[in-house]
Amino acid sequence: MNPIRSVCIAGAGAIGGLFAGHLGSLVDTKVLVRRQDHADRLNREGLRISGKSDLQTTVLASIEPAELDDVDLLIIATKAMAVESVAKCIAGHFDRAAVMTVQNGLGLEDVVAQYGDWPMISSITFMSGVRHSDVHIEYELDTETWLGPWNQRGASMNFAQAVAELIRNSGLRAKAFEDVRPAQWSKLVFNSVVNSIGAVTNLPHVKDFANREKITDLGNLVARMMDEGKAVARAQGIELYEDPWEMNVNAVNRGKTGEADYAHVFSMLNDVRAKRSTEVGWLTGAIVREAHRLGIAAPIHEVMYSLVKGIEQTWEPNDERRGEETAT
Amino acid sequence: MKICIVGCGAIGSLFAAHLAQLENVEVWAFDLDRRHVDAINANGLRLSGESSVLSYPRASSNPGDIPPCEFGIVATKSMHTQSAIENSAGIFKQGAVLTVQNGVGNEEIIAEYVPRVMRGTTFPAGHMVEPGHVAQDTGGKTWIGPFEAKPAAQEEIETLASLLTESGMETLAMEDARGAQWTKLIFNAATNPIGALTGLPHGVACDQPMLRKVISGLVAEGVAVAGALGITLDSDPDELVDHAREVAYLHKSSMLQDVLAKRATEVAAINGGIVKFGQEKGVPTPLNEAIWALINGLEHSWTRDDQ
């Protein structure tokens, strides 16, 4: 018998929606969102999942944690930069719950742990979805979510296994690990490289990322940068679960039909195209900070982090003199 | 005295229009843009902005129309050097050819086709207003000197320098023009692509401490390569970066302008030039390599239809 009888998902974007839409078919599922109209629509219409699953689920949604009863598991499924505001919002609530973070990037568990003494689950997810509306998510890539007790203030391994089992029973894929950091770091190194390069070059994940014939081929830059990331992981005793270069090669070959490139548009590139803040600080920037803390050189990461932050500056004109630029 | 400008875009037109004012010089312009050629032949070549000139060089898109010339001045974008000099080499069988292009590596290409070569660096900039009309945006000096492997004679260098100065473009004849060229090269390699990749004007980029550090990192690699080549720089490129922040805070680099117009950039002659000479001398240039690959990637993104 699974000990988890009730869950709350904070954030109902693509990933949060996939968790809520699937878990809602199994257990009592609540959704904490930011907009009242989003909560109203979820309460009225429920959540529809299409694509790899076909589900219509009823959920209880609110913008106030006080309106949602305590739960056994709370999954924070927002973008990295929204995690702190969620943590502030749930502080003093959900006393019984364990909290699981699923963001890309490093250090989100620490952010949450400042706001309450919930036992924590670290996780990373490889699944993907397309958010068609506030109440409709398409389940796109049915790849796994990997989770395990946070190495600092973790929930028990038994509980982590129960979470993985619950997620599997709901129709998604999941696996529990004693130590999820090797997997987390594989994805971190992979993402900090390919997302930042995609954001700066405006390229989706095309074959260029694995080409290493000429000196100017992007694959050389990818490989050199991944070496920096791997060195940072190694310096803190983490043996990567997967080789990020292999992940890169597999990704550009996946779904290839004839000559057409498999062209996944990275989330960071989507953010840049939509002129939104990116997660670069939690990915590439996280590796820069860890490298600095450990006294390791990561010069290409510094270049890529600076360039993406520079791009963000183009739509954040907060310098007085920038006014002249638009005025003249 | 006959002088032919090879590539009569914005920079080439500055040279052609100034020189054509001299009475003892016959100026020809070789350019593939027929509308510009026709306009020059019909109405002359006009400069506005920092200069006010109307003069009458002769222009053609066919090198066969152009008589043998004592001097050539190559002013194409660097990716067109090879085809431009290949087509026009017959004009300079007895001549000396100067390049005033961006980047490094142009002299080597030109030297494959003509007997005597000069390296040059020019600071004036301009933009095409319409066929037959170029606006000069900035003034500044031009430095010219021998290309060591296949040098023009020092008298030729001095003759051309004084003609240019007399025409209104202050030009210094040097025995070694590499210092001026590499100072500008390193400055361009460190600043142009930062603007091009982020979209930020020069001064705004400099005000981001992390980006400013990247600029210094790029400068340091270029300085190391120049040192290995035995070149003494005219000035510290890092100080030029700060100076440009003061005088050209909102300037958008030419590479950024190329990117905004989705035109091929000159990164291969600029950052690529530093990388290639670095390889020759065994000096690592990882940051310039990264920048070169990123600009190439960005150029490739324009060929995709998913945007």
XYZ file of C-alpha atoms in Angstrom, chain A:
328
model
C 0.000 0.000 0.000
C 1.494 3.323 -1.052
C 1.762 5.709 1.933
C 1.198 8.739 -0.296
C -2.528 9.467 -0.387
C -2.531 13.134 -1.278
C -0.273 15.418 -3.311
C -0.005 19.074 -4.152
C 1.686 20.366 -7.292
C 3.000 23.943 -7.161
C 3.043 25.328 -10.682
C 0.868 23.998 -13.489
C 2.980 24.654 -16.562
C 3.949 21.777 -18.829
C 5.793 19.682 -16.213
C 3.527 20.556 -13.275
C 0.489 19.914 -15.443
C 1.787 16.484 -16.453
C 2.284 15.518 -12.785
C -1.115 16.889 -11.723
C -2.980 15.416 -14.676
C -1.541 11.955 -14.103
C -1.444 11.814 -10.283
C -4.994 13.170 -10.170
C -6.224 9.884 -11.583
C -4.763 8.020 -8.562
C -4.757 10.173 -5.456
C -6.246 13.340 -4.029
C -4.455 16.047 -6.062
C -4.279 19.780 -5.403
C -2.660 22.448 -7.513
C -1.118 25.677 -6.251
C -0.975 28.308 -8.990
C -0.157 32.007 -9.229
C -3.187 33.369 -11.108
C -6.766 33.288 -9.767
C -8.226 32.824 -13.257
C -5.964 29.808 -13.761
C -7.196 28.285 -10.466
C -10.831 29.018 -11.380
C -10.499 27.334 -14.747
C -8.791 24.253 -13.283
C -11.543 23.931 -10.644
C -14.235 24.326 -13.292
C -12.827 22.215 -16.125
C -10.219 19.930 -14.536
C -7.045 19.102 -16.427
C -6.800 17.387 -19.783
C -3.746 15.376 -20.865
C -3.330 14.398 -24.510
C -0.445 12.904 -26.494
C 1.279 9.909 -24.898
C -1.593 9.722 -22.330
C -5.285 10.461 -22.697
C -6.689 11.656 -19.365
C -9.229 14.042 -17.934
C -8.638 14.692 -14.224
C -10.374 16.643 -11.500
C -8.091 18.758 -9.304
C -8.536 21.263 -6.497
C -6.707 24.441 -7.402
C -5.999 27.614 -5.452
C -3.606 30.516 -5.197
C -3.649 30.211 -1.376
C -1.931 27.291 0.373
C -4.323 27.771 3.332
C -7.219 26.721 1.091
C -5.478 23.437 0.277
C -5.344 20.852 3.080
C -2.071 19.302 4.116
C -0.674 16.626 1.808
C 1.895 13.813 1.915
C 3.920 15.086 -1.034
C 4.370 18.553 -2.487
C 6.039 18.810 -5.885
C 7.434 22.212 -6.868
C 7.278 22.230 -10.657
C 7.781 25.883 -11.558
C 10.717 27.329 -13.468
C 13.841 27.745 -11.363
C 13.482 31.484 -10.900
C 9.991 31.092 -9.402
C 11.003 28.516 -6.775
C 11.860 31.047 -4.105
C 8.488 32.781 -4.329
C 6.735 29.392 -4.104
C 8.828 28.483 -1.054
C 7.867 31.782 0.622
C 4.238 31.122 -0.208
C 4.159 27.605 1.300
C 6.196 28.533 4.400
C 4.174 27.562 7.491
C 1.922 25.235 5.494
C 2.000 21.546 4.528
C 3.529 20.444 7.863
C 3.174 16.760 7.027
C 4.537 16.955 3.495
C 7.825 16.012 1.951
C 8.821 18.485 -0.773
C 10.231 17.470 -4.146
C 11.935 19.885 -6.564
C 12.062 19.020 -10.277
C 13.767 22.080 -11.742
C 16.637 22.182 -14.168
C 19.643 23.448 -12.347
C 21.518 23.370 -9.129
C 20.745 24.490 -5.612
C 16.943 24.681 -5.710
C 16.664 22.346 -2.693
C 18.711 24.826 -0.652
C 16.381 27.636 -1.673
C 13.301 25.704 -0.515
C 14.919 24.447 2.693
C 15.366 28.023 3.931
C 11.601 28.377 4.251
C 10.603 25.233 6.153
C 11.844 21.971 7.613
C 10.125 19.641 5.164
C 12.108 16.505 4.314
C 13.239 16.894 0.728
C 13.416 14.849 -2.443
C 15.817 15.867 -5.216
C 14.769 15.035 -8.718
C 15.283 15.709 -12.364
C 12.848 14.996 -15.113
C 13.485 14.158 -18.731
C 9.832 14.100 -19.740
C 8.471 16.973 -21.752
C 5.107 18.436 -22.504
C 3.498 21.187 -24.521
C 1.150 23.494 -22.687
C -1.776 24.127 -25.017
C -3.846 26.076 -22.491
C -4.314 26.562 -18.750
C -6.209 23.257 -18.662
C -4.666 21.202 -21.473
C -1.160 19.709 -21.600
C 0.166 17.430 -24.306
C 2.457 14.668 -22.985
C 5.317 14.733 -25.517
C 8.494 12.863 -24.451
C 7.633 9.974 -22.107
C 11.097 9.782 -20.577
C 11.865 9.185 -16.899
C 11.915 11.311 -13.797
C 14.781 10.376 -11.500
C 14.510 11.091 -7.817
C 16.121 10.376 -4.487
C 16.520 11.716 -0.941
C 18.228 15.120 -0.902
C 21.756 14.542 0.401
C 21.433 17.225 3.094
C 17.965 16.908 4.634
C 16.405 14.120 2.701
C 13.234 12.156 3.034
C 13.872 8.426 3.575
C 14.792 6.136 0.715
C 11.586 4.195 1.412
C 9.601 7.364 0.890
C 11.528 8.134 -2.311
C 10.688 4.654 -3.592
C 7.038 5.259 -2.741
C 7.116 8.516 -4.741
C 8.655 6.739 -7.741
C 6.062 3.959 -7.489
C 3.197 6.429 -7.276
C 4.440 8.316 -10.335
C 4.830 5.054 -12.279
C 1.351 3.884 -11.268
C -0.093 7.150 -12.553
C 1.220 6.460 -16.055
C 4.479 8.405 -16.024
C 7.962 6.922 -15.773
C 10.174 7.273 -12.701
C 13.103 5.672 -10.918
C 14.411 6.151 -7.358
C 18.125 6.416 -6.572
C 19.946 6.469 -3.210
C 21.979 9.377 -4.588
C 20.460 11.268 -7.480
C 23.359 13.712 -7.823
C 25.265 11.728 -10.486
C 22.150 11.882 -12.677
C 21.373 15.456 -11.672
C 24.878 16.549 -12.601
C 24.803 14.677 -15.923
C 21.763 16.654 -16.894
C 23.126 19.876 -15.391
C 26.362 19.664 -17.388
C 24.438 18.759 -20.536
C 21.886 21.549 -20.094
C 24.263 24.292 -19.050
C 26.186 23.703 -22.284
C 23.563 23.091 -24.941
C 20.983 25.529 -23.575
C 23.413 28.442 -23.399
C 24.896 27.748 -26.839
C 21.400 27.446 -28.315
C 20.316 30.700 -26.686
C 23.319 32.627 -28.049
C 23.393 31.137 -31.561
C 19.603 31.010 -31.995
C 20.003 27.342 -32.982
C 17.747 24.526 -31.782
C 19.429 21.205 -30.992
C 20.634 20.435 -34.531
C 23.484 18.250 -35.703
C 25.923 21.189 -35.577
C 26.131 20.541 -31.825
C 27.846 17.195 -32.456
C 30.036 18.192 -35.444
C 33.760 18.314 -34.702
C 35.388 18.271 -38.139
C 36.507 21.886 -38.521
C 37.882 24.091 -35.776
C 34.801 26.305 -36.019
C 32.312 23.445 -35.665
C 30.070 23.917 -32.656
C 30.745 20.368 -31.445
C 34.252 21.447 -30.403
C 32.798 24.197 -28.250
C 30.231 21.785 -26.793
C 32.927 19.216 -25.964
C 35.306 21.746 -24.438
C 32.570 23.208 -22.296
C 31.372 19.783 -21.176
C 34.932 18.990 -20.090
C 34.792 22.049 -17.830
C 31.480 20.903 -16.343
C 32.720 17.350 -15.828
C 35.813 18.657 -14.031
C 33.608 20.622 -11.643
C 31.507 17.504 -10.938
C 34.626 15.371 -10.423
C 36.101 17.905 -8.002
C 33.211 17.317 -5.623
C 33.422 13.560 -5.932
C 30.476 13.105 -8.285
C 30.889 10.434 -10.960
C 28.443 11.326 -13.704
C 25.668 8.796 -14.320
C 25.675 9.461 -18.073
C 28.249 11.056 -20.352
C 26.822 14.466 -21.373
C 28.517 14.216 -24.779
C 26.684 10.924 -25.421
C 23.451 12.593 -24.331
C 24.184 15.350 -26.862
C 24.920 12.932 -29.710
C 21.834 10.868 -28.902
C 19.646 13.954 -28.753
C 20.688 15.259 -32.173
C 20.195 11.839 -33.739
C 16.859 11.121 -32.062
C 13.786 11.289 -34.257
C 15.915 11.975 -37.300
C 14.031 11.310 -40.492
C 16.117 11.330 -43.648
C 18.088 14.569 -43.868
C 15.863 16.526 -41.537
C 17.485 17.593 -38.289
C 15.873 16.664 -35.027
C 15.420 20.165 -33.835
C 14.406 20.446 -30.214
C 14.076 24.136 -29.323
C 15.744 24.504 -25.920
C 13.729 26.112 -23.151
C 16.394 28.810 -22.844
C 16.127 29.602 -26.557
C 12.346 29.767 -26.207
C 12.787 32.218 -23.354
C 15.210 34.355 -25.376
C 12.897 34.398 -28.386
C 10.024 35.443 -26.110
C 12.289 38.001 -24.347
C 11.752 36.329 -20.954
C 14.324 35.884 -18.194
C 16.136 32.587 -18.658
C 17.287 29.854 -16.276
C 20.942 30.513 -17.183
C 21.785 31.485 -13.601
C 20.683 28.034 -12.356
C 22.488 26.153 -15.127
C 25.585 27.728 -16.682
C 25.823 30.255 -13.854
C 25.580 27.457 -11.255
C 28.593 25.742 -12.794
C 30.504 29.045 -12.858
C 29.784 29.528 -9.138
C 30.677 25.938 -8.216
C 33.895 26.178 -10.259
C 34.777 29.383 -8.471
C 34.038 27.879 -5.050
C 36.228 24.868 -5.867
C 39.008 26.935 -7.432
C 38.588 25.333 -10.864
C 38.775 27.228 -14.174
C 35.607 27.257 -16.287
C 36.373 30.066 -18.772
C 33.967 28.985 -21.515
C 31.136 28.729 -18.995
C 31.978 32.283 -17.914
C 31.775 33.428 -21.544
C 28.440 31.714 -22.153
C 26.917 32.845 -18.852
C 27.962 36.458 -19.551
C 26.621 36.382 -23.112
C 23.184 35.090 -22.078
C 22.997 37.636 -19.240
C 23.997 40.266 -21.842
C 21.176 39.156 -24.135
C 18.724 39.488 -21.223
C 19.984 43.073 -20.799
C 18.755 43.994 -24.276
C 15.157 43.797 -23.097
C 15.865 45.161 -19.617
C 16.968 48.702 -20.383
C 17.623 49.840 -16.828
C 20.529 52.112 -17.650
C 19.714 55.793 -17.878
C 21.819 56.236 -20.957
C 19.888 53.489 -22.752
C 17.012 55.934 -22.957
C 19.006 57.965 -25.460
C 19.374 54.931 -27.645
C 15.657 54.633 -28.188
C 15.174 58.391 -28.241
C 17.616 59.043 -31.076
